[in-house]
Coordinates of C-alpha atoms in Angstrom, one line a residue:
X1 CA 15.5 -11.9 6.8
X2 CA 12.8 -13.4 4.5
X3 CA 13.6 -17.1 4.1
X4 CA 12.7 -17.9 7.7
X5 CA 11.1 -21.1 9.0
X6 CA 7.8 -19.3 9.5
X7 CA 7.7 -18.3 5.8
X8 CA 8.7 -21.9 4.8
X9 CA 5.8 -23.2 6.9
X10 CA 3.4 -20.7 5.3
X11 CA 4.6 -21.8 1.9
X12 CA 4.0 -25.4 2.7
X13 CA 0.5 -24.7 4.1
X14 CA -0.4 -22.5 1.2
X15 CA 0.9 -25.0 -1.4
X16 CA -0.9 -27.8 0.1
X17 CA -4.3 -25.9 0.3
X18 CA -3.8 -24.5 -3.2
X19 CA -3.6 -28.1 -4.5
X20 CA -7.1 -28.7 -3.2
X21 CA -8.6 -25.3 -3.9
X22 CA -9.5 -26.0 -7.6
X23 CA -7.0 -23.5 -9.1
X24 CA -7.6 -22.7 -12.8
X25 CA -3.9 -23.2 -13.5
X26 CA -0.9 -23.4 -11.2
X27 CA 2.0 -22.4 -13.5
X28 CA 2.9 -20.5 -16.7
X29 CA 2.5 -22.4 -19.9
X30 CA 4.4 -25.6 -19.9
X31 CA 6.8 -24.4 -22.7
X32 CA 7.3 -21.0 -21.1
X33 CA 11.1 -21.4 -21.0
X34 CA 12.9 -18.6 -22.9
X35 CA 13.8 -19.4 -26.5
X36 CA 14.9 -16.0 -27.7
X37 CA 18.4 -15.3 -29.0
X38 CA 18.0 -12.3 -26.8
X39 CA 15.7 -11.7 -23.9
X40 CA 12.3 -10.1 -24.7
X41 CA 11.5 -6.4 -24.5
X42 CA 8.2 -5.9 -22.9
X43 CA 6.0 -2.8 -22.9
X44 CA 3.3 -2.5 -20.1
X45 CA 0.2 -0.4 -20.1
X46 CA -1.8 -0.2 -16.9
X47 CA -5.1 1.3 -15.9
X48 CA -3.2 3.8 -13.7
X49 CA -1.2 5.6 -16.5
X50 CA 1.5 7.0 -14.1
X51 CA 1.2 4.4 -11.4
X52 CA 4.5 2.5 -11.6
X53 CA 4.2 0.8 -8.2
X54 CA 2.6 -2.4 -9.6
X55 CA 5.6 -2.9 -11.9
X56 CA 8.3 -2.2 -9.5
X57 CA 8.3 -5.5 -7.7
X58 CA 9.3 -7.2 -11.0
X59 CA 12.5 -5.1 -11.5
X60 CA 15.0 -7.2 -9.6
X61 CA 14.0 -10.4 -11.3
X62 CA 13.9 -8.7 -14.7
X63 CA 17.3 -7.4 -14.2
X64 CA 18.6 -10.8 -13.2
X65 CA 17.1 -12.7 -16.2
X66 CA 17.6 -9.9 -18.7
X67 CA 14.0 -9.1 -19.6
X68 CA 13.7 -5.4 -20.5
X69 CA 10.5 -3.8 -19.1
X70 CA 9.2 -0.4 -20.0
X71 CA 6.0 1.1 -18.7
X72 CA 4.1 3.3 -21.1
X73 CA 2.9 6.6 -19.8
X74 CA 1.0 9.4 -21.5
X75 CA 3.8 12.0 -20.6
X76 CA 6.4 12.6 -17.8
X77 CA 4.2 14.9 -15.7
X78 CA 3.3 12.2 -13.2
X79 CA 6.8 10.5 -13.0
X80 CA 9.2 11.4 -10.1
X81 CA 12.7 12.2 -11.0
X82 CA 14.0 9.2 -8.9
X83 CA 11.6 6.7 -10.5
X84 CA 13.2 3.3 -10.8
X85 CA 10.8 1.8 -13.3
X86 CA 11.8 2.5 -16.9
X87 CA 9.1 4.6 -18.5
X88 CA 8.4 6.0 -21.9
X89 CA 5.7 7.7 -23.9
X90 CA 4.4 5.8 -26.9
X91 CA 6.2 8.3 -29.2
X92 CA 9.6 7.4 -27.5
X93 CA 9.0 3.8 -26.7
X94 CA 11.8 1.4 -27.5
X95 CA 11.3 -1.4 -29.9
X96 CA 9.5 -4.3 -28.2
X97 CA 8.4 -7.9 -28.6
X98 CA 5.3 -7.9 -26.4
X99 CA 2.6 -5.5 -25.1
X100 CA 1.1 -6.4 -21.7
X101 CA -2.1 -4.7 -20.6
X102 CA -3.2 -4.9 -17.0
X103 CA -6.7 -3.7 -17.6
X104 CA -9.1 -2.3 -20.1
X105 CA -9.4 1.3 -19.2
X106 CA -8.8 4.2 -21.6
X107 CA -5.0 4.1 -21.4
X108 CA -4.4 0.4 -22.0
X109 CA -6.9 0.6 -24.9
X110 CA -5.1 3.5 -26.4
X111 CA -1.7 1.6 -26.1
X112 CA -3.3 -1.5 -27.6
X113 CA -4.4 0.6 -30.6
X114 CA -1.0 2.3 -31.0
X115 CA 0.9 -1.0 -30.7
X116 CA -1.5 -3.1 -32.6
X117 CA 1.3 -5.0 -34.4
X118 CA 2.8 -6.4 -31.2
X119 CA 1.8 -9.7 -29.6
X120 CA -0.3 -9.0 -26.6
X121 CA -0.9 -10.4 -23.1
X122 CA -3.0 -9.5 -20.2
X123 CA -1.9 -9.7 -16.6
X124 CA -3.7 -8.8 -13.5
X125 CA -1.2 -6.9 -11.2
X126 CA -3.8 -5.3 -9.1
X127 CA -7.4 -6.4 -8.3
X128 CA -10.3 -5.7 -10.8
X129 CA -13.8 -6.4 -10.2
X130 CA -15.6 -9.4 -11.9
X131 CA -17.9 -7.4 -13.9
X132 CA -17.0 -7.2 -17.6
X133 CA -15.2 -3.9 -18.5
X134 CA -16.8 -1.8 -21.3
X135 CA -13.5 -2.0 -23.3
X136 CA -12.9 -5.7 -22.7
X137 CA -14.0 -6.8 -26.1
X138 CA -11.3 -4.5 -27.7
X139 CA -8.6 -6.3 -25.7
X140 CA -9.5 -10.0 -25.2
X141 CA -9.6 -11.4 -28.7
X142 CA -5.9 -11.1 -29.6
X143 CA -4.5 -12.2 -26.2
X144 CA -1.8 -14.8 -26.4
X145 CA -1.8 -15.2 -22.6
X146 CA -3.7 -14.1 -19.5
X147 CA -2.1 -14.3 -16.0
X148 CA -3.3 -13.7 -12.5
X149 CA -1.7 -14.0 -9.0
X150 CA -4.2 -16.6 -7.5
X151 CA -7.1 -18.8 -8.5
X152 CA -9.5 -16.2 -6.9
X153 CA -8.0 -13.3 -8.8
X154 CA -8.1 -15.4 -11.9
X155 CA -11.8 -15.9 -11.6
X156 CA -12.3 -12.2 -11.1
X157 CA -10.0 -11.1 -13.8
X158 CA -11.7 -13.5 -16.3
X159 CA -15.0 -11.8 -15.5
X160 CA -13.5 -8.5 -16.0
X161 CA -12.1 -9.4 -19.4
X162 CA -15.4 -11.2 -20.3
X163 CA -13.5 -14.5 -21.1
X164 CA -13.6 -18.1 -20.0
X165 CA -10.2 -18.8 -21.4
X166 CA -7.6 -20.5 -19.2
X167 CA -5.8 -18.0 -16.9
X168 CA -2.4 -19.0 -15.8
X169 CA -1.8 -18.5 -12.0
X170 CA 1.7 -17.3 -11.4
X171 CA 1.6 -15.8 -7.9
X172 CA 2.3 -12.3 -6.8
X173 CA 5.9 -11.0 -7.0
X174 CA 5.4 -9.3 -3.7
X175 CA 5.2 -12.6 -2.0
X176 CA 8.7 -13.6 -3.2
X177 CA 10.2 -11.9 -0.1
X178 CA 7.6 -12.1 2.6
X179 CA 8.8 -10.6 5.8
X180 CA 9.1 -12.5 9.0
X181 CA 6.1 -11.7 11.4
X182 CA 7.3 -10.1 14.7
X183 CA 4.0 -8.5 16.1
X184 CA 4.6 -5.6 18.6
X185 CA 2.0 -5.5 21.4
X186 CA -0.8 -3.1 20.8
X187 CA 0.4 -2.1 17.3
X188 CA -2.4 -1.8 14.6
X189 CA -1.6 -1.2 11.0
X190 CA -4.0 1.1 9.2
X191 CA -4.1 0.3 5.3
X192 CA -5.3 3.2 3.4
X193 CA -6.7 3.4 -0.1
X194 CA -7.0 6.6 -2.3
X195 CA -9.3 9.4 -1.1
X196 CA -9.5 11.4 -4.4
X197 CA -9.6 10.3 -8.0
X198 CA -6.9 11.8 -10.2
X199 CA -5.6 11.4 -13.7
X200 CA -3.7 8.2 -12.6
X201 CA -6.6 6.3 -11.1
X202 CA -9.8 6.2 -9.2
X203 CA -10.7 6.4 -5.4
X204 CA -12.1 3.9 -3.1
X205 CA -14.9 5.0 -0.7
X206 CA -14.4 4.5 2.9
X207 CA -11.7 6.9 4.0
X208 CA -13.9 8.8 6.5
X209 CA -14.8 5.5 8.2
X210 CA -11.2 4.4 8.3
X211 CA -10.2 7.7 9.8
X212 CA -12.9 7.5 12.4
X213 CA -11.9 3.8 13.1
X214 CA -8.3 4.7 13.6
X215 CA -9.3 7.4 16.3
X216 CA -11.4 4.9 18.0
X217 CA -8.5 2.5 18.2
X218 CA -6.1 5.1 19.4
X219 CA -8.5 6.1 22.1
X220 CA -8.7 2.5 23.2
X221 CA -4.9 2.5 23.7
X222 CA -3.7 1.0 20.4
X223 CA -0.6 2.4 18.6
X224 CA -1.5 3.3 15.0
X225 CA 0.9 2.7 12.2
X226 CA -0.3 3.9 8.7
X227 CA 0.5 2.1 5.6
X228 CA -0.1 4.6 2.8
X229 CA -1.3 3.8 -0.6
X230 CA 1.2 5.3 -3.1
X231 CA -1.5 7.8 -4.2
X232 CA -3.2 8.6 -0.9
X233 CA -3.2 12.2 0.4
X234 CA -0.5 12.0 3.2
X235 CA -1.8 15.0 5.0
X236 CA -4.9 13.2 6.1
X237 CA -2.8 10.7 8.3
X238 CA 0.0 12.8 9.7
X239 CA -1.4 12.7 13.2
X240 CA -0.2 9.1 13.2
X241 CA 3.0 7.3 12.6
X242 CA 3.3 6.7 8.8
X243 CA 5.4 3.7 7.9
X244 CA 8.6 4.4 6.0
X245 CA 8.7 1.0 4.6
X246 CA 6.2 -0.7 2.2
X247 CA 2.9 -1.7 3.7
X248 CA 3.5 -5.4 3.2
X249 CA 6.8 -5.2 5.2
X250 CA 5.1 -3.0 7.9
X251 CA 2.4 -5.6 8.4
X252 CA 4.8 -7.9 10.0
X253 CA 5.1 -5.6 13.0
X254 CA 1.3 -5.5 13.7
X255 CA -1.0 -7.4 15.8
X256 CA -3.7 -6.8 13.3
X257 CA -4.4 -4.6 10.3
X258 CA -7.5 -2.6 9.4
X259 CA -8.2 -0.9 6.1
X260 CA -10.0 -0.5 2.8
X261 CA -9.9 -3.8 1.1
X262 CA -7.4 -3.9 -1.8
X263 CA -4.8 -5.9 -3.6
X264 CA -2.6 -5.8 -0.5
X265 CA -5.1 -7.6 1.8
X266 CA -4.4 -11.2 0.8
X267 CA -0.6 -10.5 0.9
X268 CA -0.9 -9.1 4.4
X269 CA -2.9 -12.2 5.4
X270 CA -0.1 -14.4 3.8
X271 CA 2.4 -12.7 6.3
X272 CA 0.1 -14.1 9.1
X273 CA -1.4 -10.7 10.1
X274 CA -5.1 -10.9 10.5
X275 CA -7.0 -8.1 8.6
X276 CA -10.3 -6.3 9.2
X277 CA -12.0 -4.6 6.2
X278 CA -13.8 -1.2 6.3
X279 CA -16.6 -1.4 4.0
X280 CA -18.5 1.6 2.6
X281 CA -22.0 1.1 0.9
X282 CA -20.5 2.6 -2.2
X283 CA -17.5 0.3 -2.2
X284 CA -17.4 -2.7 -4.6
X285 CA -14.5 -5.2 -4.3
X286 CA -14.3 -8.8 -5.3
X287 CA -15.6 -11.3 -2.8
X288 CA -12.1 -12.9 -2.5
X289 CA -10.7 -9.7 -0.9
X290 CA -13.4 -9.9 1.8
X291 CA -12.8 -13.6 2.3
X292 CA -9.4 -13.0 3.8
X293 CA -10.8 -10.6 6.3
X294 CA -11.4 -11.7 9.8
X295 CA -14.5 -9.5 9.7
X296 CA -15.7 -6.2 8.2
X297 CA -17.0 -3.0 9.8
X298 CA -19.4 -0.5 8.7
X299 CA -19.3 1.9 11.6
X300 CA -16.4 3.3 13.6
X301 CA -17.7 1.9 16.8
X302 CA -17.1 -1.6 15.5
X303 CA -13.5 -1.2 15.1
X304 CA -12.1 -1.9 18.6
X305 CA -13.9 -5.2 19.1
X306 CA -13.3 -6.3 15.4
X307 CA -9.5 -5.7 15.8
X308 CA -9.4 -7.4 19.2
X309 CA -11.0 -10.5 17.9
X310 CA -9.2 -10.6 14.5
X311 CA -8.0 -14.0 13.3
X312 CA -6.2 -15.1 10.1
X313 CA -8.3 -17.0 7.5
X314 CA -8.1 -20.6 7.2
X315 CA -5.5 -22.2 4.8
X316 CA -7.8 -23.0 1.9
X317 CA -9.2 -19.5 1.8
X318 CA -5.8 -18.0 2.0
X319 CA -4.3 -20.2 -0.7
X320 CA -7.2 -19.4 -3.1
X321 CA -6.7 -15.7 -2.6
X322 CA -2.9 -15.6 -2.5
X323 CA -1.7 -18.2 -5.0
X324 CA 1.6 -19.8 -5.1
X325 CA 4.4 -18.3 -3.0
X326 CA 8.0 -18.1 -4.0
X327 CA 9.4 -17.7 -7.6
X328 CA 6.3 -15.6 -8.7
X329 CA 8.2 -12.9 -10.5
X330 CA 10.3 -15.5 -12.4
X331 CA 7.1 -17.4 -13.4
X332 CA 5.5 -14.2 -14.6
X333 CA 8.4 -13.1 -16.7
X334 CA 8.8 -16.5 -18.1
X335 CA 5.2 -16.5 -19.2
X336 CA 5.7 -13.2 -20.8
X337 CA 8.7 -14.5 -22.6
X338 CA 6.7 -17.4 -23.9
X339 CA 3.9 -14.9 -25.2
X340 CA 6.6 -12.8 -26.9
X341 CA 8.2 -15.7 -28.7
X342 CA 7.9 -15.4 -32.5
X343 CA 5.3 -17.8 -33.9
X344 CA 5.9 -20.0 -36.9
X345 CA 3.2 -19.7 -39.7

């Protein structure tokens, strides 16, 4: 059950704090209501060419409102036979009304080149650092719209794109169905990242520290539940219980979570579960991901006291990092519909 009183309370707290947190923009464009004779057809190109997991939370709302989403992939080699996200190579892509890029790495740049005739939008579906990307200048000048999930993510995404344009804050589709928190005594959720880079995307340093921290926590009597990143090496974590549900849903069971800071951290904090970050000297993440952490550790021996003392962030910090809760997928798809709308000349 997701529409519980606890979640309604969190929405109220977050909404109130967000109003005082200095958001860049709290909604899609004012005239974002659909005006197509048919619903728009949207192509999406991500920094992780075969990584469909950032698009998947949009599917239910897209089906409900009739928006056709297709993720562009270089080929089908990295796509599972049971993949639910519609995918296509540029050669086989359907006709479309809009290209959405979620970053400025090689694959989005290639898709922007191939589909240069299409209107273009940029959306932050996963965190990106605030330093301007080398290819940002090839993306940003023809953007009709830029979206992000939260005010903090918008600031970071603006730096990544090298722009000071208005960025529309729409919330994260994953928070449209926050689970009800029911922590189990002694249960700690370990949130992994990706140990090795591959063709789909890069890795985040810190896995050795996280593995050692998990062992210290188990030795201290904690039960360990692992929330795997979709691209993580499962074999590294098979000594523990691996969650068979998405990490965000699993976080509702935990007294606290510990992991390598990533996009999921503000969402776990929104559930009400305090998080501890494992930080490696080689790891670089936006400050807002660290802001939702109760604390950070740089050595395994710090894990037990950090988890024992973990507390949620205050409401203003949480609202800045999470953004508006409820209806986020609809806001994002309406914003894309607005961006795809034919312009009068």
